[in-house]
Amino acid sequence: FLLPNDPDAKLLMICTGTGSAPFRAFTMRRQRSGSTAGGMTLFFGARSAKSLPYFGPLNKVPDHILKKHLVFSRAEGQPRTYVQDAMMQEQDAIAELLGDPATHVYVCGLKAMEIGVEEALANIAEATGQQWIALRDAMRSEGRYHVETY
């Protein structure tokens, strides 16, 4: 992944576990440059809070630079929740991002989350009258939709 050169680019970053590594680099670069114009939103999925060492550096990024959504799928005494569930809870904000030509979407982490994330993005886009497949394909061709799963 490469951070867009445009400091006004908005970033929607969705990850699990070690998939947070490129997003740590993105936040560090934006912090160093002093740019907060574009805004950054992160959905980070992990099994439990014990998995947070992966997230530690990102957790220190100030909220005015990075909007953080932590999601735990195996938290004791809690129902399983995944990044796509948290995305649906924030669908208005995500729909606004998807409708903005300055937004770049990044998905990084476990292959198992890719389908759920794609379905959530499709549901969010289509709820606001956007055709997800056409939007995703346009974003890909413009270099604004990036997926790296393993």
CSV table of C-alpha atoms in Angstrom, one decimal:
chain,number,residue,atom,x,y,z
A,1,PHE,CA,0.0,0.0,0.0
A,2,LEU,CA,1.0,3.6,-0.6
A,3,LEU,CA,-0.3,6.6,1.1
A,4,PRO,CA,-1.8,9.0,-1.4
A,5,ASN,CA,0.3,12.1,-2.1
A,6,ASP,CA,-2.7,14.3,-1.7
A,7,PRO,CA,-2.8,15.5,2.0
A,8,ASP,CA,-6.5,16.1,1.6
A,9,ALA,CA,-7.2,12.4,0.7
A,10,LYS,CA,-9.5,10.8,3.2
A,11,LEU,CA,-8.5,7.3,4.3
A,12,LEU,CA,-10.9,4.5,5.3
A,13,MET,CA,-8.7,1.7,6.7
A,14,ILE,CA,-10.1,-1.7,7.7
A,15,CYS,CA,-7.8,-4.4,9.2
A,16,THR,CA,-7.3,-7.3,11.4
A,17,GLY,CA,-4.2,-8.1,13.5
A,18,THR,CA,-0.9,-7.5,11.8
A,19,GLY,CA,-2.8,-6.0,8.9
A,20,SER,CA,-2.6,-2.8,10.9
A,21,ALA,CA,1.1,-2.4,10.0
A,22,PRO,CA,0.7,-0.2,6.8
A,23,PHE,CA,-1.8,1.9,8.6
A,24,ARG,CA,0.7,2.6,11.4
A,25,ALA,CA,3.0,3.9,8.7
A,26,PHE,CA,0.3,6.0,7.2
A,27,THR,CA,-0.5,7.7,10.5
A,28,MET,CA,3.1,8.3,11.3
A,29,ARG,CA,3.6,10.0,7.9
A,30,ARG,CA,0.6,12.2,8.4
A,31,GLN,CA,1.6,13.1,11.9
A,32,ARG,CA,5.1,14.0,10.7
A,33,SER,CA,3.8,16.1,7.9
A,34,GLY,CA,1.3,17.9,10.2
A,35,SER,CA,-1.5,17.1,7.8
A,36,THR,CA,-4.9,16.4,9.3
A,37,ALA,CA,-7.0,17.8,6.5
A,38,GLY,CA,-8.0,14.5,4.8
A,39,GLY,CA,-9.0,12.6,7.9
A,40,MET,CA,-8.3,9.0,8.7
A,41,THR,CA,-10.8,6.3,9.9
A,42,LEU,CA,-9.7,2.9,11.1
A,43,PHE,CA,-11.7,-0.2,11.9
A,44,PHE,CA,-9.4,-2.7,13.7
A,45,GLY,CA,-10.5,-6.2,14.4
A,46,ALA,CA,-8.8,-8.6,16.9
A,47,ARG,CA,-9.9,-11.6,19.0
A,48,SER,CA,-9.6,-9.8,22.3
A,49,ALA,CA,-8.0,-6.8,24.0
A,50,LYS,CA,-5.0,-9.0,24.6
A,51,SER,CA,-4.3,-8.7,20.9
A,52,LEU,CA,-3.8,-5.0,21.3
A,53,PRO,CA,0.0,-5.1,21.2
A,54,TYR,CA,-0.5,-5.0,17.4
A,55,PHE,CA,-2.6,-1.9,17.9
A,56,GLY,CA,-0.6,-0.1,20.6
A,57,PRO,CA,1.2,2.5,18.4
A,58,LEU,CA,-2.1,3.3,16.6
A,59,ASN,CA,-3.9,3.7,19.8
A,60,LYS,CA,-1.5,6.6,20.7
A,61,VAL,CA,-2.5,8.5,17.6
A,62,PRO,CA,-4.6,11.5,18.6
A,63,ASP,CA,-8.3,11.3,17.9
A,64,HIS,CA,-8.3,14.4,15.8
A,65,ILE,CA,-6.0,12.6,13.4
A,66,LEU,CA,-7.4,9.1,13.5
A,67,LYS,CA,-11.0,7.9,14.3
A,68,LYS,CA,-10.5,4.5,15.8
A,69,HIS,CA,-13.0,1.7,16.0
A,70,LEU,CA,-11.8,-1.4,18.0
A,71,VAL,CA,-13.7,-4.6,17.4
A,72,PHE,CA,-13.2,-7.8,19.4
A,73,SER,CA,-14.5,-11.1,18.1
A,74,ARG,CA,-13.7,-13.2,21.2
A,75,ALA,CA,-14.2,-10.8,24.1
A,76,GLU,CA,-15.2,-12.7,27.2
A,77,GLY,CA,-18.9,-12.4,28.0
A,78,GLN,CA,-19.6,-10.4,24.9
A,79,PRO,CA,-21.2,-11.5,21.6
A,80,ARG,CA,-18.8,-12.0,18.7
A,81,THR,CA,-18.4,-8.8,16.8
A,82,TYR,CA,-16.4,-8.3,13.6
A,83,VAL,CA,-15.1,-5.3,11.7
A,84,GLN,CA,-18.0,-5.4,9.3
A,85,ASP,CA,-20.5,-5.2,12.2
A,86,ALA,CA,-18.8,-2.1,13.5
A,87,MET,CA,-18.8,-0.7,9.9
A,88,MET,CA,-22.6,-1.1,9.7
A,89,GLN,CA,-22.9,0.8,13.0
A,90,GLU,CA,-21.0,3.7,11.4
A,91,GLN,CA,-22.7,3.4,8.0
A,92,ASP,CA,-23.7,7.0,7.7
A,93,ALA,CA,-20.1,8.2,8.1
A,94,ILE,CA,-18.8,5.4,5.7
A,95,ALA,CA,-21.5,6.3,3.1
A,96,GLU,CA,-20.3,9.9,3.2
A,97,LEU,CA,-16.7,8.7,2.7
A,98,LEU,CA,-17.7,6.4,-0.2
A,99,GLY,CA,-19.5,9.3,-1.9
A,100,ASP,CA,-16.4,11.5,-1.7
A,101,PRO,CA,-13.9,11.3,-4.6
A,102,ALA,CA,-11.1,12.1,-2.2
A,103,THR,CA,-11.6,8.9,-0.3
A,104,HIS,CA,-9.2,5.9,-0.5
A,105,VAL,CA,-10.3,2.6,1.0
A,106,TYR,CA,-7.7,0.1,2.3
A,107,VAL,CA,-8.5,-3.5,3.5
A,108,CYS,CA,-5.6,-5.4,5.1
A,109,GLY,CA,-5.5,-8.6,7.2
A,110,LEU,CA,-7.1,-12.0,7.3
A,111,LYS,CA,-8.6,-13.3,4.1
A,112,ALA,CA,-11.7,-14.4,6.1
A,113,MET,CA,-12.7,-10.8,6.7
A,114,GLU,CA,-12.6,-9.7,3.1
A,115,ILE,CA,-16.0,-11.1,2.1
A,116,GLY,CA,-17.8,-9.6,5.2
A,117,VAL,CA,-16.1,-6.2,4.6
A,118,GLU,CA,-17.1,-6.2,1.0
A,119,GLU,CA,-20.7,-7.1,1.9
A,120,ALA,CA,-20.8,-4.3,4.4
A,121,LEU,CA,-19.4,-1.8,1.9
A,122,ALA,CA,-22.0,-3.0,-0.7
A,123,ASN,CA,-24.9,-2.7,1.8
A,124,ILE,CA,-23.7,0.8,2.9
A,125,ALA,CA,-23.3,2.1,-0.7
A,126,GLU,CA,-26.5,0.7,-1.9
A,127,ALA,CA,-28.5,2.1,1.0
A,128,THR,CA,-27.5,5.5,-0.2
A,129,GLY,CA,-28.3,4.8,-3.9
A,130,GLN,CA,-24.8,4.0,-5.0
A,131,GLN,CA,-24.1,0.9,-7.1
A,132,TRP,CA,-21.3,-0.8,-5.1
A,133,ILE,CA,-19.8,-2.9,-7.9
A,134,ALA,CA,-19.5,0.1,-10.2
A,135,LEU,CA,-18.2,2.3,-7.4
A,136,ARG,CA,-15.6,-0.3,-6.3
A,137,ASP,CA,-14.4,-0.8,-9.8
A,138,ALA,CA,-14.2,2.9,-10.5
A,139,MET,CA,-12.2,3.3,-7.2
A,140,ARG,CA,-9.9,0.5,-8.2
A,141,SER,CA,-9.2,2.0,-11.6
A,142,GLU,CA,-8.5,5.4,-10.0
A,143,GLY,CA,-6.2,3.8,-7.5
A,144,ARG,CA,-8.5,4.4,-4.5
A,145,TYR,CA,-9.5,0.9,-3.5
A,146,HIS,CA,-6.8,-1.4,-2.2
A,147,VAL,CA,-7.1,-4.9,-0.7
A,148,GLU,CA,-4.2,-7.0,0.7
A,149,THR,CA,-5.5,-10.1,2.5
A,150,TYR,CA,-3.7,-13.3,3.5
